[in-house]
PDB file of C-alpha atoms in Angstrom:
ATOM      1  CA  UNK A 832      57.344  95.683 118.881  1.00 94.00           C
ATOM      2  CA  UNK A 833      56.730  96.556 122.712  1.00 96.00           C
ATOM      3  CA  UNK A 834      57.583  99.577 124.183  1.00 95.00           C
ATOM      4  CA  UNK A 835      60.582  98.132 126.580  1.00 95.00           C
ATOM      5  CA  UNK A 836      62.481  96.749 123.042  1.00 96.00           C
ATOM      6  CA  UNK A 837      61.863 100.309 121.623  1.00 96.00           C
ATOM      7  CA  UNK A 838      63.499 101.850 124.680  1.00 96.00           C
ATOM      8  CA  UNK A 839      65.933  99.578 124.774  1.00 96.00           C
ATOM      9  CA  UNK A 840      66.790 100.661 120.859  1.00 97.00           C
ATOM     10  CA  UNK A 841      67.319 103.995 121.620  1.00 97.00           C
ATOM     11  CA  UNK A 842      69.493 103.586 124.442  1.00 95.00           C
ATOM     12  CA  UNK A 843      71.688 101.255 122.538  1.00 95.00           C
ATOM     13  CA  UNK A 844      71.904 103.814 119.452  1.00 96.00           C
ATOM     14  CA  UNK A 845      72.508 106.461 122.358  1.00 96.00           C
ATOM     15  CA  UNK A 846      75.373 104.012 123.926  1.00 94.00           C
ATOM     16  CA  UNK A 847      76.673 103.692 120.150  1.00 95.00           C
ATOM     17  CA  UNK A 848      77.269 107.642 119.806  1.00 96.00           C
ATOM     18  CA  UNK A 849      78.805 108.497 123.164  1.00 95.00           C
ATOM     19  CA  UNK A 850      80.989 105.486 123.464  1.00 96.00           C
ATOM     20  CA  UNK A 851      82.188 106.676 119.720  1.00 96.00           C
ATOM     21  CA  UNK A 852      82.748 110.257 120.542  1.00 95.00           C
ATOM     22  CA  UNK A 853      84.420 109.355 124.081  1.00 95.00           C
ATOM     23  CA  UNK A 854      86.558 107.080 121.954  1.00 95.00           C
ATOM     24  CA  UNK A 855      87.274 109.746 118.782  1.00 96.00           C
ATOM     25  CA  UNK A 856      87.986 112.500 122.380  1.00 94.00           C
ATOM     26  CA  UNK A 857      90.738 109.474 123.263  1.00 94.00           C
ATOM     27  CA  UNK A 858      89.070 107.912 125.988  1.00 93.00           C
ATOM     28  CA  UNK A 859      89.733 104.242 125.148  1.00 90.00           C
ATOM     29  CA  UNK A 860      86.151 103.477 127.047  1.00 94.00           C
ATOM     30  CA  UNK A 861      84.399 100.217 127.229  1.00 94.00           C
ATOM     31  CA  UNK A 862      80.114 100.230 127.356  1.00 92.00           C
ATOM     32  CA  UNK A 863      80.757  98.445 130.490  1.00 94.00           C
ATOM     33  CA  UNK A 864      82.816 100.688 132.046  1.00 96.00           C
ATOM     34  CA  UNK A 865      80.664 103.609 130.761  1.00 94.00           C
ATOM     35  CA  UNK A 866      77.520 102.146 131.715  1.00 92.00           C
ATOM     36  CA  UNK A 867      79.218 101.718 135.651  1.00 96.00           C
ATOM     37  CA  UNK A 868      81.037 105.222 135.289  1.00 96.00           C
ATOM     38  CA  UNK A 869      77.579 107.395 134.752  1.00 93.00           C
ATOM     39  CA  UNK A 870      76.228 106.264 138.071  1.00 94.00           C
ATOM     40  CA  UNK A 871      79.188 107.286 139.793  1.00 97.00           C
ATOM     41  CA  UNK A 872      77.483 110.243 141.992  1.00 95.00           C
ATOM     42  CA  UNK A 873      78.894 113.602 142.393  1.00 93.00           C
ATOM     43  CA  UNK A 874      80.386 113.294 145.758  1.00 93.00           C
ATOM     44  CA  UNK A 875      81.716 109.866 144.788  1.00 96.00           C
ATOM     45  CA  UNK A 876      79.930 106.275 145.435  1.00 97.00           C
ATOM     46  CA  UNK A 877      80.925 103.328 146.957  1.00 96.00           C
ATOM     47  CA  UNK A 878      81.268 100.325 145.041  1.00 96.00           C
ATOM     48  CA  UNK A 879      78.481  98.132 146.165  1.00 95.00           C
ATOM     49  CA  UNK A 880      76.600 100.792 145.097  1.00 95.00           C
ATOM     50  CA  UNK A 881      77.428 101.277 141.727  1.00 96.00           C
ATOM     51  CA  UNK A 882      77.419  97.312 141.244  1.00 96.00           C
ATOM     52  CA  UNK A 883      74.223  96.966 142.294  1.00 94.00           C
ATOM     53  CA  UNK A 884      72.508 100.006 140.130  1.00 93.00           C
ATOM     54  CA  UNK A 885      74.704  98.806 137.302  1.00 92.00           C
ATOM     55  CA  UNK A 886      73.240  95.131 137.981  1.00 92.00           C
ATOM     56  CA  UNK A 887      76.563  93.366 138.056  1.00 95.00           C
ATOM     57  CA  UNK A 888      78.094  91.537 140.635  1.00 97.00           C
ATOM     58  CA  UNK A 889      80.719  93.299 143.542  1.00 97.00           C
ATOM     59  CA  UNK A 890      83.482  91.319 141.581  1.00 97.00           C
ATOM     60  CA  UNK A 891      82.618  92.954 138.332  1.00 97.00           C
ATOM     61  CA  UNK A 892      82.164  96.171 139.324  1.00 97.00           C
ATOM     62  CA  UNK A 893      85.974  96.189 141.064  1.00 97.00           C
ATOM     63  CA  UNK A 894      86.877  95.004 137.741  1.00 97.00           C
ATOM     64  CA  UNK A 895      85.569  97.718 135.717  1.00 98.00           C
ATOM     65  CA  UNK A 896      86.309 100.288 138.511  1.00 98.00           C
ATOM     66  CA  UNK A 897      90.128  99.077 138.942  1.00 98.00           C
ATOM     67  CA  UNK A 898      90.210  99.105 134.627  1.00 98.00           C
ATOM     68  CA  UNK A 899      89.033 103.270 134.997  1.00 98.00           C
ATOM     69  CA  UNK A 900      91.366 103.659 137.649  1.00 98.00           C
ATOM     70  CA  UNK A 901      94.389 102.324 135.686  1.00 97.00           C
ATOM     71  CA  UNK A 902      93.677 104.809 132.448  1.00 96.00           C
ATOM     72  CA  UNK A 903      93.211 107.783 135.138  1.00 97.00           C
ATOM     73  CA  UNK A 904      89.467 108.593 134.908  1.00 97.00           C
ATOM     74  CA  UNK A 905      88.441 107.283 138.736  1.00 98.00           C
ATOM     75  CA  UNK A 906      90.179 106.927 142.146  1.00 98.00           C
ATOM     76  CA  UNK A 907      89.059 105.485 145.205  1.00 97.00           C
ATOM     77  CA  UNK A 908      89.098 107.653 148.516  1.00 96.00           C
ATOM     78  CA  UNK A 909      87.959 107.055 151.958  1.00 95.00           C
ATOM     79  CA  UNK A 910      84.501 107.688 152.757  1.00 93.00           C
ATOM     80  CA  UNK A 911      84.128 110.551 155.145  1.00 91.00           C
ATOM     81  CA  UNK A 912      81.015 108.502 156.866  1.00 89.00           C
ATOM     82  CA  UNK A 913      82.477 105.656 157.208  1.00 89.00           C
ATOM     83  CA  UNK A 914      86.153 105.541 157.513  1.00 82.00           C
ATOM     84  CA  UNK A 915      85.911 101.899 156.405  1.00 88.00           C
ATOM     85  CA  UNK A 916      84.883 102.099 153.446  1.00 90.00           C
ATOM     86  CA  UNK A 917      86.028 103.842 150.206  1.00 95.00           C
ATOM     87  CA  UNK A 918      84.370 105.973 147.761  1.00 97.00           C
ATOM     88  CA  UNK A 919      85.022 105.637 143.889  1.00 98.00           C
ATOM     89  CA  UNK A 920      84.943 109.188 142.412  1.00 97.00           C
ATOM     90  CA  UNK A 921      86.138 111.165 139.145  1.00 98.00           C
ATOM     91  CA  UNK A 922      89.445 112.529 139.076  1.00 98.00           C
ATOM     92  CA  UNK A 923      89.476 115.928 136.940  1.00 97.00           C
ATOM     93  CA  UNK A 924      90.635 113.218 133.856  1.00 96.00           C
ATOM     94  CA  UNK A 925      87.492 111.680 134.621  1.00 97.00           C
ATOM     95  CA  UNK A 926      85.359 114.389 135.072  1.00 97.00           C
ATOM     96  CA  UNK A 927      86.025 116.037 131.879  1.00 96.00           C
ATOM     97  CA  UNK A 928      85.327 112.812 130.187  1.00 96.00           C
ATOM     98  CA  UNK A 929      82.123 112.543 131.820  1.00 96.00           C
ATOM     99  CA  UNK A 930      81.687 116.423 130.486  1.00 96.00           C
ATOM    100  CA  UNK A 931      82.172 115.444 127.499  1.00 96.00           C
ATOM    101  CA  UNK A 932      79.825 112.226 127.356  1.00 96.00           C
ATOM    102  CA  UNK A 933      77.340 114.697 129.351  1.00 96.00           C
ATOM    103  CA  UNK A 934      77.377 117.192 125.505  1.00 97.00           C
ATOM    104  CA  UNK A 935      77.087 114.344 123.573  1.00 96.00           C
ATOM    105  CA  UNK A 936      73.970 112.890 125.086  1.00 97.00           C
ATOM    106  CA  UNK A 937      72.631 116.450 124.902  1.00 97.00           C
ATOM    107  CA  UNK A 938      73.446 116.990 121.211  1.00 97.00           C
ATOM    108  CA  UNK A 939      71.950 113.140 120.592  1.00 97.00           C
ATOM    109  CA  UNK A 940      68.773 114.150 122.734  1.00 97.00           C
ATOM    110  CA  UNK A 941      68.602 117.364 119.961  1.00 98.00           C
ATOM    111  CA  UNK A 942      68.746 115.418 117.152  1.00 98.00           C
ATOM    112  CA  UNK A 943      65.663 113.250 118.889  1.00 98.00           C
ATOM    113  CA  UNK A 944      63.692 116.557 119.808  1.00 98.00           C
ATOM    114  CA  UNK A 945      63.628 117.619 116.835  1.00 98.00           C
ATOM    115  CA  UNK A 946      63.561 114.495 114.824  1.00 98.00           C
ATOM    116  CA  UNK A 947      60.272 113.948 117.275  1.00 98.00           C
ATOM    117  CA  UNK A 948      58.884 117.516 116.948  1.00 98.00           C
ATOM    118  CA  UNK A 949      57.400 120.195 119.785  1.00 97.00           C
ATOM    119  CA  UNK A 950      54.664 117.994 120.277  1.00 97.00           C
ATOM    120  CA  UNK A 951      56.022 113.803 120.751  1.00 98.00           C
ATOM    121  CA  UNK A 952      59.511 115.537 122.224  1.00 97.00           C
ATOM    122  CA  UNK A 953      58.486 117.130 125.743  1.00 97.00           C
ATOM    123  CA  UNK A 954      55.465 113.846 125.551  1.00 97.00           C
ATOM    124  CA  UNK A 955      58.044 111.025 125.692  1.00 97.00           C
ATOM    125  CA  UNK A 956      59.620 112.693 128.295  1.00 96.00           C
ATOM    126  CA  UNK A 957      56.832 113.591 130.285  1.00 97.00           C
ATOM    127  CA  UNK A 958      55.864 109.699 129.935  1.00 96.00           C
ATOM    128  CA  UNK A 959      59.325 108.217 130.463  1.00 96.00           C
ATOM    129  CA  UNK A 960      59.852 110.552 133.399  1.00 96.00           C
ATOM    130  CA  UNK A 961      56.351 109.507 135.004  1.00 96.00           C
ATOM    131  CA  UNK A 962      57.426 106.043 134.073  1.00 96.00           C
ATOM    132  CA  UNK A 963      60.423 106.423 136.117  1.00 94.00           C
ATOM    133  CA  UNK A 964      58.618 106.762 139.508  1.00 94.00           C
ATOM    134  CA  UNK A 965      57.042 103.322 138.971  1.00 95.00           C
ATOM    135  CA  UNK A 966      60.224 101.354 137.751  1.00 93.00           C
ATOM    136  CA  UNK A 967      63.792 103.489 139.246  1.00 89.00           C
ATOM    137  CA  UNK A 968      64.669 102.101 142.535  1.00 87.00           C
ATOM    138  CA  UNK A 969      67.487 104.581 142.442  1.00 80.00           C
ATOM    139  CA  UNK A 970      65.700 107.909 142.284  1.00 75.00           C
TER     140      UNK A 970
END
């Protein structure tokens, strides 16, 4: 199996336990909507922004930004740059949902350190990290 399909396995089991837990914490959470929530920066981003690192179209992303607005977890406020423009950013709802998302992914990432060991563990993320500069536009 290549290495991309491997990756792409783990990220899927690691979408599978967070969108779980977020849902169990009553966050009634699509991937989707996850997957466009977790690039939200931490002064807030503006939608073209998140649509494009999320790789979905403008139209989507108001979608799935307007569907976290409606259960309380984003807002949109202007952008103090560019009074224009708007900024989507977590309300505290929001933010303590991405808290909790944030301990899940670290408890997952334990289980995979020390399923992996003190050798592969810091070595796949030494690689993936390297990796990163080649292949993250968004660094």
């Amino acid at each position: 199996m290549d290495v991309a399909t491997l990756m792409l396995i783990a990220y899927r089991a690691m979408d599978e336990r967070v969108i779980s837990a977020m849902r169990d914490a009553g966050y009634d959470i699509t991937v989707a909507q996850a997957r466009l929530a977790q690039r939200i920066a931490e002064d807030g981003s503006r939608l073209v922004d998140l649509a494009e690192q999320a790789q979905v179209t403008k139209q989507t992303a108001s979608v799935l930004v307007s569907a976290l607005e409606s259960k309380g977890l984003v807002e949109r406020v202007p952008d103090p740059v560019d009074g224009r423009a708007r900024l989507i950013r977590f309300t505290a709802a929001g933010q303590d949902a991405a808290d909790r998302a944030r301990e899940v992914v670290m408890s997952v990432e334990q289980e995979w350190n020390d399923h992996l060991g003190p050798r592969l563990a810091p070595a796949l993320r030494e690689a993936l990290t390297s990796l990163r500069e080649l292949v993250d536009p968004y660094q």
